[in-house]
PDB file of C-alpha atoms in Angstrom:
ATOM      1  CA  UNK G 120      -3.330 -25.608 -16.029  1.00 81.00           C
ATOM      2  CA  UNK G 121      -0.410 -24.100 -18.779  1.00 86.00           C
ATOM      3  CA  UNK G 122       1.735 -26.254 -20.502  1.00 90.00           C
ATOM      4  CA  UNK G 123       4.738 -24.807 -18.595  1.00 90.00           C
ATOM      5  CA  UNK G 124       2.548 -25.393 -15.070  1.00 92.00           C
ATOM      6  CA  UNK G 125       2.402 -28.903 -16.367  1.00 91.00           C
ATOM      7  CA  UNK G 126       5.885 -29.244 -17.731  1.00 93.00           C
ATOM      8  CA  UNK G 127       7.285 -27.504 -14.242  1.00 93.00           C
ATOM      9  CA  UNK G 128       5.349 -31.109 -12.423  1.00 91.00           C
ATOM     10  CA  UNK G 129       6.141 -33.461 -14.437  1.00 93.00           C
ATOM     11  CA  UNK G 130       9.645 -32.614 -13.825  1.00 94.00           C
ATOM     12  CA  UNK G 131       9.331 -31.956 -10.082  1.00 93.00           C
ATOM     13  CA  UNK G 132       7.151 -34.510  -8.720  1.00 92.00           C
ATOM     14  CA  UNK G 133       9.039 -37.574  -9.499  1.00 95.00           C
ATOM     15  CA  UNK G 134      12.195 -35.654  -7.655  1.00 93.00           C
ATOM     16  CA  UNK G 135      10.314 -35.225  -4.664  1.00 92.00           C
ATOM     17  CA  UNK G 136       9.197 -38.722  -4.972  1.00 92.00           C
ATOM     18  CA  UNK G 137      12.537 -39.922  -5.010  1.00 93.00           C
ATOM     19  CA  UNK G 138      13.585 -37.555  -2.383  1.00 91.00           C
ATOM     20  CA  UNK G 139      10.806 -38.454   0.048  1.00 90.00           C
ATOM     21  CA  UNK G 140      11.123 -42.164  -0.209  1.00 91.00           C
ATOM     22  CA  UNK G 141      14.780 -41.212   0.354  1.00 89.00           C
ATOM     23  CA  UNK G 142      14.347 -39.343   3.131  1.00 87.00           C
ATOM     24  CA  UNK G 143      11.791 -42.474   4.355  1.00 88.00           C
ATOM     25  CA  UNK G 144      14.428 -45.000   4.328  1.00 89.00           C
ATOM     26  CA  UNK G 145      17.255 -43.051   5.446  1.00 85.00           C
ATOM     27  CA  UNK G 146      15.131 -42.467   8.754  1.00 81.00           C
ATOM     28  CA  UNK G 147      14.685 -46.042   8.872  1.00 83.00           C
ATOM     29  CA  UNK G 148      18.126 -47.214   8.394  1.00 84.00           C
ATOM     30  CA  UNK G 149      19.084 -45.019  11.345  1.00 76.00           C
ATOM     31  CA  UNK G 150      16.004 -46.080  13.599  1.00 74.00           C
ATOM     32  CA  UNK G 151      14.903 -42.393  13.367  1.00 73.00           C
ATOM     33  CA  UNK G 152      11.757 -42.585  11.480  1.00 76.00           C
ATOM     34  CA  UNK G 153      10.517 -39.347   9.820  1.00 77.00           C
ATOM     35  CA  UNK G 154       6.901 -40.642   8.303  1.00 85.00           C
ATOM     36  CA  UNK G 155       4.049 -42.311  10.041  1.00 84.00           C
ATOM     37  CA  UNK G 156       1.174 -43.282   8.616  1.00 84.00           C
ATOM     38  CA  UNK G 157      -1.409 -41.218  10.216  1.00 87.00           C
ATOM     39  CA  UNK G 158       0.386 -37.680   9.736  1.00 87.00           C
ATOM     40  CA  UNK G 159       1.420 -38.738   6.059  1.00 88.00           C
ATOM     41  CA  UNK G 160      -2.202 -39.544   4.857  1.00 90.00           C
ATOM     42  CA  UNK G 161      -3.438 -36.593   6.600  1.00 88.00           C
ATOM     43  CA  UNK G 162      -0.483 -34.483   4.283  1.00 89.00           C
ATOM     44  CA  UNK G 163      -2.199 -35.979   1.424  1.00 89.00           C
ATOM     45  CA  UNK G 164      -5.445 -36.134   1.814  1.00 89.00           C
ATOM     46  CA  UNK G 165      -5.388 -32.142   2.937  1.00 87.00           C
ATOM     47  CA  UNK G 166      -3.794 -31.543  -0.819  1.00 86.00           C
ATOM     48  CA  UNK G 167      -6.324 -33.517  -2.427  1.00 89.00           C
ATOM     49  CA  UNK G 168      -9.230 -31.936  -0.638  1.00 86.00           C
ATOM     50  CA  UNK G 169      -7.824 -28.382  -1.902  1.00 87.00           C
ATOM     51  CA  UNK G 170      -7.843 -29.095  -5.566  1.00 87.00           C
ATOM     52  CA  UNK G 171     -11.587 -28.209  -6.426  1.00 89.00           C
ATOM     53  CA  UNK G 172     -11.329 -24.904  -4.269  1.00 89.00           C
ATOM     54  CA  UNK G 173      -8.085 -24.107  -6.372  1.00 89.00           C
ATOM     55  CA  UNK G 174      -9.604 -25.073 -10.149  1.00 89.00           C
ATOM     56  CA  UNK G 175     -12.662 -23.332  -8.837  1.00 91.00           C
ATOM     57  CA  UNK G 176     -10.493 -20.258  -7.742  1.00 93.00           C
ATOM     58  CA  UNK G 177      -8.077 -20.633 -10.772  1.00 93.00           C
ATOM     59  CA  UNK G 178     -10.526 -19.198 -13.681  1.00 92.00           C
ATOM     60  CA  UNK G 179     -12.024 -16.146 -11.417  1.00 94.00           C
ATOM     61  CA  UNK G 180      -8.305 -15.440 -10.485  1.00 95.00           C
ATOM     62  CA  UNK G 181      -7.363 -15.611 -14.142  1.00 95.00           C
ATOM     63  CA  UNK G 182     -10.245 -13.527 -14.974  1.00 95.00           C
ATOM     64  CA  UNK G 183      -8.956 -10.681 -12.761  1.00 95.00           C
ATOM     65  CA  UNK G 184      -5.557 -10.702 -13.722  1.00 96.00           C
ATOM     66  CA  UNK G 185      -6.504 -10.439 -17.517  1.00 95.00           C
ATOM     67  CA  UNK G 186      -8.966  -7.365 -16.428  1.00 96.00           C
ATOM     68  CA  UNK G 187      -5.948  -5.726 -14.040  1.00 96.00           C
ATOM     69  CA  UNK G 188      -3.164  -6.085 -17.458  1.00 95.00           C
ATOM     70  CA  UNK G 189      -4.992  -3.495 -19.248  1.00 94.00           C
ATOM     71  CA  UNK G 190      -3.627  -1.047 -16.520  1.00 95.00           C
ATOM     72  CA  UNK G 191      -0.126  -2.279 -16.445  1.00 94.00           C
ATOM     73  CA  UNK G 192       2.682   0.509 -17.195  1.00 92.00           C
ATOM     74  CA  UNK G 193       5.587  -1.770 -17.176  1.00 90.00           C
ATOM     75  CA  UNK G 194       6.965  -4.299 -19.319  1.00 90.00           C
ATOM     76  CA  UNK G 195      10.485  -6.209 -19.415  1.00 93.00           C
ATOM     77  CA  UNK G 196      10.953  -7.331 -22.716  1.00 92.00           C
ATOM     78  CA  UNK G 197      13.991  -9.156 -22.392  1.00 95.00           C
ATOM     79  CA  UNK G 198      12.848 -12.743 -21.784  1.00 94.00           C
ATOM     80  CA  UNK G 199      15.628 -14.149 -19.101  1.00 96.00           C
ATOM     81  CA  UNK G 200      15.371 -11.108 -16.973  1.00 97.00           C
ATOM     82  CA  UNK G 201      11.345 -10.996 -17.479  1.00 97.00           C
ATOM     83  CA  UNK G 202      11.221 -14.779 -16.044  1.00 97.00           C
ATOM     84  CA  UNK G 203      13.983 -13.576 -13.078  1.00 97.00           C
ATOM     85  CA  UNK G 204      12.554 -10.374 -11.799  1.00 97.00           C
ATOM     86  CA  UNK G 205       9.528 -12.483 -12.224  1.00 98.00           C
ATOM     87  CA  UNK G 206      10.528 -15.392  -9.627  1.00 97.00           C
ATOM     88  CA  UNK G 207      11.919 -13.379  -7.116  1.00 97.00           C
ATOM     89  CA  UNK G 208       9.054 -10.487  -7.427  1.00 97.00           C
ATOM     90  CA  UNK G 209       6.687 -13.692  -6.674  1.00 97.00           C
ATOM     91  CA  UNK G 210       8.872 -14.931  -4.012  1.00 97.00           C
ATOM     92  CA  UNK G 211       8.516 -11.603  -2.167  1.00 98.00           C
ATOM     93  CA  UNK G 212       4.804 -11.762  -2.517  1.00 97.00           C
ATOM     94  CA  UNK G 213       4.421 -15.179  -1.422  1.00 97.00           C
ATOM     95  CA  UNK G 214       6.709 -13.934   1.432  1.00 97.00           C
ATOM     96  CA  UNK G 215       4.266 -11.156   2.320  1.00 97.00           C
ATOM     97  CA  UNK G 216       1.211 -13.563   2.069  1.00 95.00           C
ATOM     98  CA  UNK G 217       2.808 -16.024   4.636  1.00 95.00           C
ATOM     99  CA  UNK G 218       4.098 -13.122   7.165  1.00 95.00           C
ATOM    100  CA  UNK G 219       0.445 -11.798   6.934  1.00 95.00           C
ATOM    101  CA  UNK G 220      -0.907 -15.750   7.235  1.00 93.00           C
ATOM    102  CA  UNK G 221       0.873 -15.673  10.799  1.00 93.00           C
ATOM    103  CA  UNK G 222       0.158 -12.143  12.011  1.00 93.00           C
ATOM    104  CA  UNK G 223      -3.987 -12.512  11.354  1.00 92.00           C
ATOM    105  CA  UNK G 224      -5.657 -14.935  13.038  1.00 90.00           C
ATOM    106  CA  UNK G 225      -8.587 -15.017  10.397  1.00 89.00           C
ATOM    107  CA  UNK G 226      -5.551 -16.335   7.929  1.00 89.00           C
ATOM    108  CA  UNK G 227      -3.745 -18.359  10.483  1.00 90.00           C
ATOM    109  CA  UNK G 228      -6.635 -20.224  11.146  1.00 87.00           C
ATOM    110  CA  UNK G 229      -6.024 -22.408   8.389  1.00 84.00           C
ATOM    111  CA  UNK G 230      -2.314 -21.869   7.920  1.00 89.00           C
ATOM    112  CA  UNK G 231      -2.388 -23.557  11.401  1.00 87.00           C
ATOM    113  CA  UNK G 232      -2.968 -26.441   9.419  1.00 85.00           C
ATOM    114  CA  UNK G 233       0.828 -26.550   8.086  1.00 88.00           C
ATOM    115  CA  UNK G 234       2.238 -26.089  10.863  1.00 88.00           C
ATOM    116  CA  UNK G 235       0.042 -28.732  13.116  1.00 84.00           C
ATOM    117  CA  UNK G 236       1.909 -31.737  12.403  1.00 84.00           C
ATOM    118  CA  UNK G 237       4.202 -33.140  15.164  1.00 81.00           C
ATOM    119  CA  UNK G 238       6.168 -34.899  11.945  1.00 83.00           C
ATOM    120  CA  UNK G 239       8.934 -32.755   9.228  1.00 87.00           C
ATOM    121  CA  UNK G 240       9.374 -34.169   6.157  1.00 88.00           C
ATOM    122  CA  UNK G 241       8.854 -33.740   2.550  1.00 89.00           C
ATOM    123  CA  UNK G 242       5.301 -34.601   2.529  1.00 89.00           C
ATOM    124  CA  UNK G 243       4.189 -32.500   4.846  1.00 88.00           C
ATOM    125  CA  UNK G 244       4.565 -29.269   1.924  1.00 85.00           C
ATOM    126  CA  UNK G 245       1.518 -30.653   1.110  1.00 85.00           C
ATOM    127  CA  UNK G 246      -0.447 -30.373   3.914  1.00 84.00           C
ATOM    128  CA  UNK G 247      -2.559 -27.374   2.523  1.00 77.00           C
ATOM    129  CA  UNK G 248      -3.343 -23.631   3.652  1.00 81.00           C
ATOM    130  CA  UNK G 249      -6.728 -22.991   1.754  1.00 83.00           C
ATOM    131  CA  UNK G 250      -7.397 -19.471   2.483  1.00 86.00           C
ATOM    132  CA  UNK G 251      -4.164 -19.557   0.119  1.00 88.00           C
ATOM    133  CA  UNK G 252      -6.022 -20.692  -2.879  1.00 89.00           C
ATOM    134  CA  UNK G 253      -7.766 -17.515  -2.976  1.00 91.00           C
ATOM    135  CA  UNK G 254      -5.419 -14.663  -1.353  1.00 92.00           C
ATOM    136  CA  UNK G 255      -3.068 -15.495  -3.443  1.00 94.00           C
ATOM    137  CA  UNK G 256      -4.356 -13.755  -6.713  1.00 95.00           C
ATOM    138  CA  UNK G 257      -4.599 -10.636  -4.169  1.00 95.00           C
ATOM    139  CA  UNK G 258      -0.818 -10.952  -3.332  1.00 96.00           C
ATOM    140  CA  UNK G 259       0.302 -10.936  -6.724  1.00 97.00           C
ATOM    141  CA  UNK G 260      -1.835  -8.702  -8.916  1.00 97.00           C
ATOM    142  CA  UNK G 261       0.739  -6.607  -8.060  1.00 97.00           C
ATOM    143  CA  UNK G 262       2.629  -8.411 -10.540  1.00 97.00           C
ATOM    144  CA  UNK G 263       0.180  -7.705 -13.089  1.00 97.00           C
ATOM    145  CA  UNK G 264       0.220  -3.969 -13.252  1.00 96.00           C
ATOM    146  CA  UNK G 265       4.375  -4.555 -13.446  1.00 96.00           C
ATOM    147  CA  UNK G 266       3.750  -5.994 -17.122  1.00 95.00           C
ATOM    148  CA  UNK G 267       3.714 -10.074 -15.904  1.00 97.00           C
ATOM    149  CA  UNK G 268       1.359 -12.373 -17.673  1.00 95.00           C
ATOM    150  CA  UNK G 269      -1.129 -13.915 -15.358  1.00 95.00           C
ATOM    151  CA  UNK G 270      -0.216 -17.876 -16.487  1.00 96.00           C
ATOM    152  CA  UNK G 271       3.050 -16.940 -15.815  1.00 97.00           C
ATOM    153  CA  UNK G 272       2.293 -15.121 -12.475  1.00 97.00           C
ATOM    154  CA  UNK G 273       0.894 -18.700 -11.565  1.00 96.00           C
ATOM    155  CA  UNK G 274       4.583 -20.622 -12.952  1.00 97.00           C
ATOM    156  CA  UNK G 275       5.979 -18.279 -10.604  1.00 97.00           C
ATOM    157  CA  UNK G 276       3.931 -19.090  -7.851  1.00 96.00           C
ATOM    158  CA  UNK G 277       4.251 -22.965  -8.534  1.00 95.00           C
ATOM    159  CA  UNK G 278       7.677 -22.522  -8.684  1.00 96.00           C
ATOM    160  CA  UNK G 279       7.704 -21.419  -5.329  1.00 96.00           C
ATOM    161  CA  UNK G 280       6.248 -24.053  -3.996  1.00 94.00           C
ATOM    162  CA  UNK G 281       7.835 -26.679  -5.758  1.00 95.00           C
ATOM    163  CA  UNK G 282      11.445 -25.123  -3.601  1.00 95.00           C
ATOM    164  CA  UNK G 283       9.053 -24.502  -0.371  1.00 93.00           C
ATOM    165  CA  UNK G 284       7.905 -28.316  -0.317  1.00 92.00           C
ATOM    166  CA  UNK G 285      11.865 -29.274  -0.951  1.00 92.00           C
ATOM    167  CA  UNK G 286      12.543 -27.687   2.583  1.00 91.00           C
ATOM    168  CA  UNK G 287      10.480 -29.770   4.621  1.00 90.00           C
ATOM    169  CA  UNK G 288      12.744 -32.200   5.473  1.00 87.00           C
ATOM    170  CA  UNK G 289      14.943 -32.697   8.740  1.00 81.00           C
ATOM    171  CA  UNK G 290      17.730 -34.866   6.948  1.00 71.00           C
ATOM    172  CA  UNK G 291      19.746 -32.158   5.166  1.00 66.00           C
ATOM    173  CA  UNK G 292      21.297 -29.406   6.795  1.00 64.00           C
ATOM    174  CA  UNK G 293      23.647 -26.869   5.216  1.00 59.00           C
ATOM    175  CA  UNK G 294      26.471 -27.004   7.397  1.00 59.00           C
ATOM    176  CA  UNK G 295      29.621 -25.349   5.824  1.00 53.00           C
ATOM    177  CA  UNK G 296      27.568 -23.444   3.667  1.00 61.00           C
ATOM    178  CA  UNK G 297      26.015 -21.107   5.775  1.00 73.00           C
ATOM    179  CA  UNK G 298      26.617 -17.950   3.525  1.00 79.00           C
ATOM    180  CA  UNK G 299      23.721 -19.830   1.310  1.00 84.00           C
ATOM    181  CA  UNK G 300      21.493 -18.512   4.039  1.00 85.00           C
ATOM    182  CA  UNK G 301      21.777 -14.819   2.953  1.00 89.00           C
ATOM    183  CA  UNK G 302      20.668 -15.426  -0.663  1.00 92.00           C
ATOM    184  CA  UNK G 303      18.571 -19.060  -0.494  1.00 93.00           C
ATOM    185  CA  UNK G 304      16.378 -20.726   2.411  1.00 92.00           C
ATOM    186  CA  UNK G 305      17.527 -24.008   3.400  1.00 89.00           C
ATOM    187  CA  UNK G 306      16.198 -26.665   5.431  1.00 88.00           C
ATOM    188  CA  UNK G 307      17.413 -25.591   7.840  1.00 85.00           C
ATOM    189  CA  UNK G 308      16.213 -22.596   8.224  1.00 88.00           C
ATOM    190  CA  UNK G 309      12.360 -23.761   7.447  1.00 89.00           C
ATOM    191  CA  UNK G 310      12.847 -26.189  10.467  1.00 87.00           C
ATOM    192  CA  UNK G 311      13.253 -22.703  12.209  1.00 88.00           C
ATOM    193  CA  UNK G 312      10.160 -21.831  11.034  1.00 90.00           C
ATOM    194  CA  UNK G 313       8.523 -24.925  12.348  1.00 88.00           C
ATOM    195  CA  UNK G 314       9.797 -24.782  15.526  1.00 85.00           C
ATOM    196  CA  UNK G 315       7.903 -23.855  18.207  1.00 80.00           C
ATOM    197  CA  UNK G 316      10.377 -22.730  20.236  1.00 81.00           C
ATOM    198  CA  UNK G 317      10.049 -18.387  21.547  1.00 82.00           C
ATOM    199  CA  UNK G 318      12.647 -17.131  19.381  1.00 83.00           C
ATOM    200  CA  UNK G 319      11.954 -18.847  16.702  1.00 86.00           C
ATOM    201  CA  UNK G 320       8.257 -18.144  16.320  1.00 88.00           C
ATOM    202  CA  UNK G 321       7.005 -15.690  13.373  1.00 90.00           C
ATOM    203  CA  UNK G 322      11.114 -16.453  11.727  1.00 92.00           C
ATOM    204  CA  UNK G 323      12.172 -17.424   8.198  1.00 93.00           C
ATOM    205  CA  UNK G 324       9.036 -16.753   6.368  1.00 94.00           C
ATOM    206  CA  UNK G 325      10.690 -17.153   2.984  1.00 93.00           C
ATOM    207  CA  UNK G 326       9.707 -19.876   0.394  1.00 94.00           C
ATOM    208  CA  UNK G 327      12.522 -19.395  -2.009  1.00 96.00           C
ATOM    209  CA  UNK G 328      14.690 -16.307  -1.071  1.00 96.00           C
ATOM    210  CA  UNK G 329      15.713 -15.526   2.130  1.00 94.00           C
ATOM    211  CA  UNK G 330      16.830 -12.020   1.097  1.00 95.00           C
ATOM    212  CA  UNK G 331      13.440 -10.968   2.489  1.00 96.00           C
ATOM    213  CA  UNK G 332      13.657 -11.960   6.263  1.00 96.00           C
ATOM    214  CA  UNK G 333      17.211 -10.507   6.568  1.00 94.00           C
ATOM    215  CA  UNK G 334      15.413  -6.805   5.165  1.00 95.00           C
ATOM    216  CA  UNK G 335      12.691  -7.077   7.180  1.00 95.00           C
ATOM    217  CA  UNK G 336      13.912  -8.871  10.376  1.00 94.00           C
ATOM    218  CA  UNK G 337      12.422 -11.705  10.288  1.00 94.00           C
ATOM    219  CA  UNK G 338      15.777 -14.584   9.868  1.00 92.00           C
ATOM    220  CA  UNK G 339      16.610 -16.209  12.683  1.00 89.00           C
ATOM    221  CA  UNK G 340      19.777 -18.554  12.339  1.00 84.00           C
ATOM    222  CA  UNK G 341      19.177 -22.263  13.194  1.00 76.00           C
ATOM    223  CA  UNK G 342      21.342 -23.117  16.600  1.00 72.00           C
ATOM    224  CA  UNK G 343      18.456 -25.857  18.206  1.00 63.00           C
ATOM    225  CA  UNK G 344      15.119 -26.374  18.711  1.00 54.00           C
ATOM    226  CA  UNK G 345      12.680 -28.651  20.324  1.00 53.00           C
ATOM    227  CA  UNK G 346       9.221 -29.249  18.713  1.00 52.00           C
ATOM    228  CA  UNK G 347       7.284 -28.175  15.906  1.00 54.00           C
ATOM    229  CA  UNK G 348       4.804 -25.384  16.377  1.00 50.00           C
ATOM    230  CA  UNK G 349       1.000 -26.324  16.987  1.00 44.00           C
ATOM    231  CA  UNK G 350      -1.903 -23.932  16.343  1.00 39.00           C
ATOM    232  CA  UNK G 351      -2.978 -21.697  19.164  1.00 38.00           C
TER     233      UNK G 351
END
């Protein structure tokens, strides 16, 4: 793992702590509670069970990305916009990845995973999609060719999850600020994409930018919805 990869966790994970065991007693205060025990060790326990297949993964992934630079014919050499185009270039791909996760049922069959809980809160961004660990390198070597270091192909990717987890919660809701929606997914919208309800099925693929779903048709604004999508 880099030193920004670590950096970028340190930081995070004792926000989403917070946030969680926020979100934890909130549901409790208001006799609405968000976490059992059963779904929330299975969140876990999913994550943990991924990490060899991704350290495993990490170094052949690498290894490709360092053979694909020697082809790229692009560079951005300012740093700001380099680390910019870079996030949002990795949010499409990650967008792509997921849409493709829920179209083939080879790749859904473990992306079913995510979405099998009958819970939606924070912890469940870890309940893992393995075919993930590997595909992803595929989605972004794109990236590579563009001029993008592979380490920092990975922050980018890490960064995405870092927002995607923050979206799994039911206890925040835009409201007033619905124009965020064209620019930004919001909870929200990811409940959309957990819901299991016709119109809402295949909707808000987006990690980080919703920019992509409005291009390519795939928003769907949040007005209600009834359960949380179970594999089929």
């Amino acid at each position: 793992m880099s030193p920004t990869e670590l950096l970028l966790l340190q930081i995070s994970t004792p926000i989403l702590i917070f946030l969680a065991l926020l979100e934890f007693i909130t549901g409790v205060i208001h006799d609405n509670p968000k976490y059992s025990r059963k779904e929330t060790l299975i969140n876990i326990w999913t994550s943990v069970l991924r990490l060899p297949l991704d350290f495993l993964v990490r170094g052949i992934g690498l290894g490709l990305f360092a053979w694909l630079y020697q082809f790229h014919f692009f560079i951005i050499e300012n740093r700001v916009m380099y680390w910019v185009v870079l996030v949002l270039l990795g949010d499409f791909c990650f967008w792509l990845m997921h849409w493709v996760s829920h179209q083939v049922r080879l790749f859904w069959a473990t992306h079913a995973i995510h979405h099998s809980s009958i819970e939606m809160n924070l912890s469940i961004g870890l309940r893992a999609d393995y075919w993930q660990s590997i595909t992803k390198f595929f989605y972004y070597s794109p990236l590579i060719l563009l001029g993008f270091q592979g380490e920092d192909v990975l922050v980018a990717y890490l960064v995405t999850l870092i927002y995607g987890t923050a979206v799994h919660t039911e206890h925040f809701s835009v409201g007033k600020l619905r124009w965020m929606e064209w620019i930004f997914i919001t909870p929200s919208m990811h409940r959309v994409h957990h819901a299991s309800n016709l119109k809402y099925l295949d909707k808000n693929m987006g990690m980080i930018f919703s920019i992509w779903d409005h291009i390519f048709g795939t928003y769907q604004e949040a007005v209600s919805y009834t359960h949380l999508t179970l594999p089929t």
